[in-house]
Coordinates of C-alpha atoms and ligand atoms in Angstrom, one line a residue:
X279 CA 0.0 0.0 0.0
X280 CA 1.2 3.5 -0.7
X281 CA 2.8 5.4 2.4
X282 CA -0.1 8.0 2.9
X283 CA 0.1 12.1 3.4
X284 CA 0.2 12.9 6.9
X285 CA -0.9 16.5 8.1
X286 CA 1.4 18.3 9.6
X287 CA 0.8 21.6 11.9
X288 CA 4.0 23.3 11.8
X289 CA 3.4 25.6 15.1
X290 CA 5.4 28.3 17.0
X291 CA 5.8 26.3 19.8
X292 CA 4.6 22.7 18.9
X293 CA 4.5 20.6 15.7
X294 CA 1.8 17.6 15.5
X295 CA 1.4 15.8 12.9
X296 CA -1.5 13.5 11.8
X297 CA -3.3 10.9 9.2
X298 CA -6.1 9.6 8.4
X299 CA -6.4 5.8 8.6
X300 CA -9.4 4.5 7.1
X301 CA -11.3 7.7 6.7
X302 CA -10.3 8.4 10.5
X303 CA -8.3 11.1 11.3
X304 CA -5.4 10.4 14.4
X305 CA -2.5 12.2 15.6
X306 CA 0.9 10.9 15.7
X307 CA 3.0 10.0 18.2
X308 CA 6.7 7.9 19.1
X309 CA 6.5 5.5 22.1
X310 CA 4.5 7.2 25.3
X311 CA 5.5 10.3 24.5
X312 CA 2.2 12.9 24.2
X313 CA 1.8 14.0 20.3
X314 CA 3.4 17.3 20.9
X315 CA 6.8 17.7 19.1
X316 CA 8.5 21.4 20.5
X317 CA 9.6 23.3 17.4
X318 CA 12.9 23.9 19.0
X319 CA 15.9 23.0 17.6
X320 CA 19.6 22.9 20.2
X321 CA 22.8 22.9 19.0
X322 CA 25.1 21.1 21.8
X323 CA 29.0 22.1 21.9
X324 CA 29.5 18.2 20.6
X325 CA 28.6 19.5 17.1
X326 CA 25.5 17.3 17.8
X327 CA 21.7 19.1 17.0
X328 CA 18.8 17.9 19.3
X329 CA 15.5 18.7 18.2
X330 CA 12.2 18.2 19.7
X331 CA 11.4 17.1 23.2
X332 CA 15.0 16.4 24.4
X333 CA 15.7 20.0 22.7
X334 CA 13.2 21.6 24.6
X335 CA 14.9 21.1 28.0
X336 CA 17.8 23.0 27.1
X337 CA 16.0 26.4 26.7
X338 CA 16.7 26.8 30.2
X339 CA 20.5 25.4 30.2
X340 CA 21.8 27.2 27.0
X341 CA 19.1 29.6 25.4
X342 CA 22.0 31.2 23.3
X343 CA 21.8 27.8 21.4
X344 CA 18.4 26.6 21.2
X345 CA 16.1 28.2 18.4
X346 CA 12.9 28.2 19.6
X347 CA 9.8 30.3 18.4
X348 CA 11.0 31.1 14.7
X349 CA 8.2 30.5 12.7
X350 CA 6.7 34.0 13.3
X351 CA 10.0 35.7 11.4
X352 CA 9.6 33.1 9.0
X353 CA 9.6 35.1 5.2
X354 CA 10.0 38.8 7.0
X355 CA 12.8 41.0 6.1
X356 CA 15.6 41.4 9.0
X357 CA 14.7 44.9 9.3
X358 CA 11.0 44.5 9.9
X359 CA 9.5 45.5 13.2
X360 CA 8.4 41.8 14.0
X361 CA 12.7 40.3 13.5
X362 CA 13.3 44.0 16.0
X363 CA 11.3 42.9 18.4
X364 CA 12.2 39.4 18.6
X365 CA 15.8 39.9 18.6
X366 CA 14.9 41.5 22.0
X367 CA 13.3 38.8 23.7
X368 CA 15.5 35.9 22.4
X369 CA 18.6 34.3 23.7
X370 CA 19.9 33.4 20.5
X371 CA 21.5 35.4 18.1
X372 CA 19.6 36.3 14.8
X373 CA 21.9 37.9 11.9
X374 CA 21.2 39.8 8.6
X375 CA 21.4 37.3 5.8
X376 CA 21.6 37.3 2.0
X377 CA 18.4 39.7 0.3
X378 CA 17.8 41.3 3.8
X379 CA 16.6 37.7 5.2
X380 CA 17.1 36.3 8.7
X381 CA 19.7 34.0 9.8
X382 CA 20.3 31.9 12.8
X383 CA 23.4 32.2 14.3
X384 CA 24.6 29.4 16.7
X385 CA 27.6 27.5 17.6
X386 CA 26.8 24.9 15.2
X387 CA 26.7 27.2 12.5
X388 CA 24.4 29.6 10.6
X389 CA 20.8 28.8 9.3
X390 CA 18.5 30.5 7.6
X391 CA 14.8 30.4 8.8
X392 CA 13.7 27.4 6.8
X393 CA 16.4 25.6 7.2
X394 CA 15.3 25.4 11.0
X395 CA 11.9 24.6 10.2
X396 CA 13.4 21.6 7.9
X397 CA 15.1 20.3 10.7
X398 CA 11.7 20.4 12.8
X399 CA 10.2 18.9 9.5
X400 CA 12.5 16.2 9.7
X401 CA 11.5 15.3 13.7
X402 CA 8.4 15.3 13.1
X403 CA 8.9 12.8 9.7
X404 CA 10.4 10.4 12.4
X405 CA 8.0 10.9 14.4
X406 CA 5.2 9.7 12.0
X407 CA 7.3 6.8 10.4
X408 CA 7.4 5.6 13.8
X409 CA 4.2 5.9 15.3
X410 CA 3.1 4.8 11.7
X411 CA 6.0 2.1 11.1
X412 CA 6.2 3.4 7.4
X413 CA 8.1 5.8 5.7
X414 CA 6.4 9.2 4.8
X415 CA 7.6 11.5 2.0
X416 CA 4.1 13.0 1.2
X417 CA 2.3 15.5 3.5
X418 CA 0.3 18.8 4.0
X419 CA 1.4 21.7 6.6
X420 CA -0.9 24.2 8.0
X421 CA -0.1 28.1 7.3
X422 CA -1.9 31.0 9.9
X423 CA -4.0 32.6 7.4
X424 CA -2.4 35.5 7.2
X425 CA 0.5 33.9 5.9
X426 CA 2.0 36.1 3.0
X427 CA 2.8 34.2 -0.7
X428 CA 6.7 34.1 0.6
X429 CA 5.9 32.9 3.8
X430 CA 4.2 30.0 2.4
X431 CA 6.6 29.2 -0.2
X432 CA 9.3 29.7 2.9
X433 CA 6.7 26.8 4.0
X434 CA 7.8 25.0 1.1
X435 CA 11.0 25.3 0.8
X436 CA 11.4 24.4 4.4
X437 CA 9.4 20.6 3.1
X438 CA 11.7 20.3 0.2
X439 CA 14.7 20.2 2.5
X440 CA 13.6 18.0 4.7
X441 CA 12.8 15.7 1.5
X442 CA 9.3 15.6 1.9
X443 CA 6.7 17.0 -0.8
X444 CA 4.6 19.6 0.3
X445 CA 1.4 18.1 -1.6
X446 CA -1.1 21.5 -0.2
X447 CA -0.7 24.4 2.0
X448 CA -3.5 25.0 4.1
X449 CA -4.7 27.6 6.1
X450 CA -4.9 26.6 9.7
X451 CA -8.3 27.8 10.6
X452 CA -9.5 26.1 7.4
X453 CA -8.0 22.4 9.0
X454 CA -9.7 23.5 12.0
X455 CA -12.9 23.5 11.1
X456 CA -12.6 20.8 8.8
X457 CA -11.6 18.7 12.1
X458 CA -15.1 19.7 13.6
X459 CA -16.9 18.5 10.3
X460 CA -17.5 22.0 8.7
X461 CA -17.9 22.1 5.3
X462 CA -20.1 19.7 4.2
X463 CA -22.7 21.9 2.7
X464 CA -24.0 24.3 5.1
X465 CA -24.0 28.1 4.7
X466 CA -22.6 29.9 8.0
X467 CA -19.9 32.0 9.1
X468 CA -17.8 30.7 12.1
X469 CA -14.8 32.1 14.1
X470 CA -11.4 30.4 15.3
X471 CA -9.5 31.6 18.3
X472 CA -6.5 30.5 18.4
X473 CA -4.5 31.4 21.5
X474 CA -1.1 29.4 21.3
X475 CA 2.8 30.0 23.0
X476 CA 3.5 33.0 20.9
X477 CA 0.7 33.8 18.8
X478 CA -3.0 35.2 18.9
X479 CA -5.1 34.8 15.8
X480 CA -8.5 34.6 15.2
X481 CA -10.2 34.3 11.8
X482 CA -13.9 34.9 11.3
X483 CA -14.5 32.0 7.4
X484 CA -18.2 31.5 5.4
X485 CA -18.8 28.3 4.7
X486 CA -20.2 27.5 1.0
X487 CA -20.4 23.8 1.0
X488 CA -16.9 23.1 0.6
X489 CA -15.9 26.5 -0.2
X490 CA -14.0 28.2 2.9
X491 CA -14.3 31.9 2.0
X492 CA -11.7 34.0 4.6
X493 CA -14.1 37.2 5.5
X494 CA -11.2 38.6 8.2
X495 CA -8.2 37.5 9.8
X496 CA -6.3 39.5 12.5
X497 CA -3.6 38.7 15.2
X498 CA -0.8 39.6 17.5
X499 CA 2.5 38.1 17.0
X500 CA 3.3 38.6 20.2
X501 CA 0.8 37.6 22.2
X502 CA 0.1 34.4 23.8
X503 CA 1.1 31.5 26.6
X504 CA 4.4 33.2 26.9
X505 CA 3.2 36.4 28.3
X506 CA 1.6 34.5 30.8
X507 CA 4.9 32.4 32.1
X508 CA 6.1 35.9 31.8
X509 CA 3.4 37.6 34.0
X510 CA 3.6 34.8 37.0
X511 CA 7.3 34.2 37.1
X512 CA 7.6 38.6 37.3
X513 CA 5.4 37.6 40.3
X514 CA 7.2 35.0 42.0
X515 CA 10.8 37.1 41.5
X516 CA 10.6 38.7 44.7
X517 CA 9.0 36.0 46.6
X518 CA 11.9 34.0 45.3
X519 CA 14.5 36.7 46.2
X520 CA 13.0 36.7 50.0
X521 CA 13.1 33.3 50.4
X522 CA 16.3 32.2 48.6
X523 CA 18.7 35.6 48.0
X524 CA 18.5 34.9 44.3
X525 CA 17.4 37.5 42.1
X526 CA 16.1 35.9 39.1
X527 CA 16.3 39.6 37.5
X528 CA 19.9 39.6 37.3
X529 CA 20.2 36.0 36.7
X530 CA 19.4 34.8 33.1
X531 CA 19.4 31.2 33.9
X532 CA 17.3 31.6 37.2
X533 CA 14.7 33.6 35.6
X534 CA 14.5 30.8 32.6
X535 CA 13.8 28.2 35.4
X536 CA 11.5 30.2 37.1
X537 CA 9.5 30.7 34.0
X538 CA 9.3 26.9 33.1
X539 CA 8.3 26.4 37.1
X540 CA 6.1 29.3 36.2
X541 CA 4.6 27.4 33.1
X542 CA 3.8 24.2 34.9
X543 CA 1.8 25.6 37.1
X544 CA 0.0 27.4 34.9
X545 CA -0.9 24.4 33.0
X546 CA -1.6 22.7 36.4
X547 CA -3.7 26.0 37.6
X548 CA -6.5 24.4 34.1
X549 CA -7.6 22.0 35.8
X550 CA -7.0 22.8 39.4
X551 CA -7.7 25.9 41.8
X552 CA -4.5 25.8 43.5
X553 CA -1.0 24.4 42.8
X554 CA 2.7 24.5 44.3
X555 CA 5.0 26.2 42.0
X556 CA 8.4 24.7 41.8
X557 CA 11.8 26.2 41.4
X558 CA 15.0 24.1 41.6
X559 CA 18.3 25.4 40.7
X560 CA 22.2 25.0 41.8
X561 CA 23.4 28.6 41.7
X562 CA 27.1 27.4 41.3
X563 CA 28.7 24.1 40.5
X564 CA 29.4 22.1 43.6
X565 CA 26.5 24.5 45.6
X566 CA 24.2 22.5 47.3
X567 CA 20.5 23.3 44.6
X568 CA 18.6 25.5 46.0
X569 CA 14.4 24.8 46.5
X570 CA 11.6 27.2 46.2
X571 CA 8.5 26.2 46.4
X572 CA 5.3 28.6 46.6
X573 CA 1.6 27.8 46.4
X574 CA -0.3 29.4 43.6
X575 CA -3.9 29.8 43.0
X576 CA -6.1 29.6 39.9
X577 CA -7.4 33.3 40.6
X578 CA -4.2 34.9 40.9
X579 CA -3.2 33.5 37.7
X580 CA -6.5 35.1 36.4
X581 CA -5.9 38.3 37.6
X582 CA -2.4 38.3 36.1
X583 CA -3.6 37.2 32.9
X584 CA -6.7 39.4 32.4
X585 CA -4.8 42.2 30.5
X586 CA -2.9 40.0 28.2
X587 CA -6.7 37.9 27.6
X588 CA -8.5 41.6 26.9
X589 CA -5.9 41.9 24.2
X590 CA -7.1 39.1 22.3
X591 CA -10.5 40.4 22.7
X592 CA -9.2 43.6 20.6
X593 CA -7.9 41.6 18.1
X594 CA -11.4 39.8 17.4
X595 CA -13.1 43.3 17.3
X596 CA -10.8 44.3 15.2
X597 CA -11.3 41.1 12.6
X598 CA -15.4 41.6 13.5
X599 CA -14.4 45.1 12.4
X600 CA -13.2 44.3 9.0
X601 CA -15.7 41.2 8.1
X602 CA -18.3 44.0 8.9
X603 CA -20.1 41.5 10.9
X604 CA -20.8 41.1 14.6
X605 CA -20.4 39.1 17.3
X606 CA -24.0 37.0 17.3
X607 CA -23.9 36.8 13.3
X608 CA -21.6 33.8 14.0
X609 CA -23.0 30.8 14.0
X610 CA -19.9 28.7 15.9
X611 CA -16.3 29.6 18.0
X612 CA -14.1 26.9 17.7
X613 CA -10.9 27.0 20.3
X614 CA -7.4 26.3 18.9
X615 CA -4.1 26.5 21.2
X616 CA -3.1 25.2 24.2
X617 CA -3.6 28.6 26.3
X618 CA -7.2 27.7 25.3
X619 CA -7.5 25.7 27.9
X620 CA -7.7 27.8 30.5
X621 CA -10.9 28.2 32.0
X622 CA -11.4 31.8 32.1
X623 CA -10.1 32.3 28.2
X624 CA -12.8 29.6 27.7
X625 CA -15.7 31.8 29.7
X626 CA -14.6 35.1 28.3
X627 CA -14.7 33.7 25.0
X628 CA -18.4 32.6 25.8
X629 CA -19.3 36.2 27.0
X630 CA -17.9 37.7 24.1
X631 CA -19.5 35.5 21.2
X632 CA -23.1 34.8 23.4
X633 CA -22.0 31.3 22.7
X634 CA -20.1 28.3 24.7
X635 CA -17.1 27.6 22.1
X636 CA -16.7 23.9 20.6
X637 CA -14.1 22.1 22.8
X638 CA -14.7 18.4 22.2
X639 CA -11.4 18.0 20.2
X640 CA -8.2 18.9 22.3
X641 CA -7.2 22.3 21.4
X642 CA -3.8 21.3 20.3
X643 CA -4.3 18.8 18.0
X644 CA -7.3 19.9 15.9
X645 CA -5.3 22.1 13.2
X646 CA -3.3 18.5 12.5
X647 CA -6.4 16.5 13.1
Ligands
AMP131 P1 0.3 25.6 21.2 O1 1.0 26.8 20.5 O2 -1.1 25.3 20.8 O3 1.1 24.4 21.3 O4 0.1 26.1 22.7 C1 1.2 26.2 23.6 C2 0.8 27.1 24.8 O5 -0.3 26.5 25.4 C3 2.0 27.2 25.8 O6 2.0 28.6 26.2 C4 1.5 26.3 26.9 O7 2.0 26.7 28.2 C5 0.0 26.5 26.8 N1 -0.7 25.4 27.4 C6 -0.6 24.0 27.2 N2 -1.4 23.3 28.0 C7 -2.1 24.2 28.8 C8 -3.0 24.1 29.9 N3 -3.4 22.9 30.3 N4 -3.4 25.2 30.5 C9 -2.9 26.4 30.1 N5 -2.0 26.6 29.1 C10 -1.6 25.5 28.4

């Protein structure tokens, strides 16, 4: 039988890929490993490249090496306001390359933007030909809809070095609500929020039987589950200098663990009103680690994330806005994004629209489902 195409959502944060086995969609995984595959690539001083999962853990130990959130500079000009204000958040070094393009710089050399997403390409390839036992060289990858004609054929190019053909580009709210069944003849207009790591974008599509017409799509580049590590671990720094004496202000590596231990509980904090943050760290080699624990509760995380949540309300007035439509002419919200799962994004959502969203699938998996 021939190897068949697997979907892939290329993300900001996380990759998933999926297929369709017998007319059922499924996502991918290798071993007991969850289906999520960190778009993060590390280069170790061994000359050897990690990427995936086991690169993920070394944004805290060496974020001067590990490339991490690139797909939002992905086709933009070096000069361009979005590669300004990235250079400023991120550990690693990006460069000026060849037609005013971006380039990673690490110590395993330099890369240009797809080249980085080819080597995420090529995890998640091994990723499907083990979870499927099969090799793949045929798939689709999911674009945000706003995606320019050079960030798609970036997109491309990106498949083409990781020597897989790129058989359709699709736009990401389009796979979404094909997931949910949309687009099998109905007229209605329908909205996807997706609130991911990085990223906020919603996009407001008509459905004309299996015509997916984009009225609107808006976003924020920056905006999205980052901000909120951000927000709490700003909160536990001087809770951590009381208790401790470290000041994870002046310390690049303490704040970075703070921010995954920030993170956790955050994603704990979804499905629980209280949790124990935890922050573990040897200051010097040969110190004895030092332990910091503090309890956090699902409110406080609420009231820290409220601003960055009325943000992505803006954005969807502003896409209402430009579809010339309004909240209650929608006929369905569908949630995409892991930040989606927390509880007050889903009931603010629900205010906003006069609607409960569609949840059933899991928010990160349905652009690949
Ligand atoms: P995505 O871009 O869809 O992979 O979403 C990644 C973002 O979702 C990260 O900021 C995660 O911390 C966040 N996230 C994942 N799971 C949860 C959860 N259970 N509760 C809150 N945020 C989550």
């Amino acid at each position: 039988m021939p190897a068949p195409a697997v979907g892939i959502d290329l993300g900001t944060t996380n990759s998933v890929v999926a297929v369709s086995l017998a007319g059922r969609p499924q996502v991918l995984s290798d071993g007991n490993h969850g289906p999520l595959i960190p778009s993060v690539v590390s280069f170790l001083e061994s000359g050897e490249r990690l990427v995936g999962r086991t690169a993920r853990v070394r944004r805290a130990i060496d974020p001067a090496h590990t490339v991490a959130s690139v797909k939002r500079l992905l086709g933009r000009p070096f000069k361009s306001e979005e590669v300004r204000r990235a250079k400023s958040r991120v550990a690693f070094d990006l460069k000026e390359g060849p037609d005013s393009s971006v380039v990673v710089s690490t110590r395993g050399g330099d890369f240009s933007l797809p080249e980085i997403s080819a080597m995420v390409l090529r995890e998640v390839r091994r990723v499907a030909e083990q979870g499927l036992n099969q090799r793949i060289d045929r798939c689709v990858v999911t674009v945000p809809a706003n995606f320019n004609e050079l960030q798609r054929s970036s997109t491309k190019i990106a498949g083409r070095i990781a020597e897989l053909e790129v058989i359709r580009i699709l736009n990401e709210p389009t796979a979404a609500a094909l997931a949910y069944g949309y687009g099998r003849g109905t007229r209605e207009k329908i909205c996807i929020y997706d609130f991911g790591g990085g990223t906020f974008d919603v996009t407001l599509l008509e459905l004309a039987g299996n015509v997916f017409e984009v009225l609107a799509t808006a976003g924020d580049t920056f905006l999205g589950g980052d901000d909120l590590d951000a927000a709490l671990a700003d909160w536990l720094v001087p809770h951590l200098l009381r208790t401790t004496k470290v000041d994870a202000l002046q310390d690049r590596v303490a704040y970075d663990i703070l921010r995954d231990a920030a993170e956790s509980a955050k994603c704990a904090l979804s499905t629980q009103e209280a949790t124990t943050a935890e922050f573990v760290y040897q200051p010097r080699k040969n110190a004895d680690p030092l332990r910091f624990l503090h309890r956090i509760t699902r409110a406080e995380l609420e009231r820290l994330a409220a601003p960055f949540v009325s943000r992505t309300f803006d954005v969807c007035n502003e896409a209402l806005k430009l579809a010339g439509l309004k909240a209650n002419d929608l006929t369905a919200v569908i949630l995409v994004g892991g930040s989606t799962r927390i509880p007050s994004v889903r009931q603010r959502v629900a205010s906003f629209f006069g609607r409960d969203p569609l949840t059933n699938l899991p928010p990160e998996e349905v652009v690949a489902l």
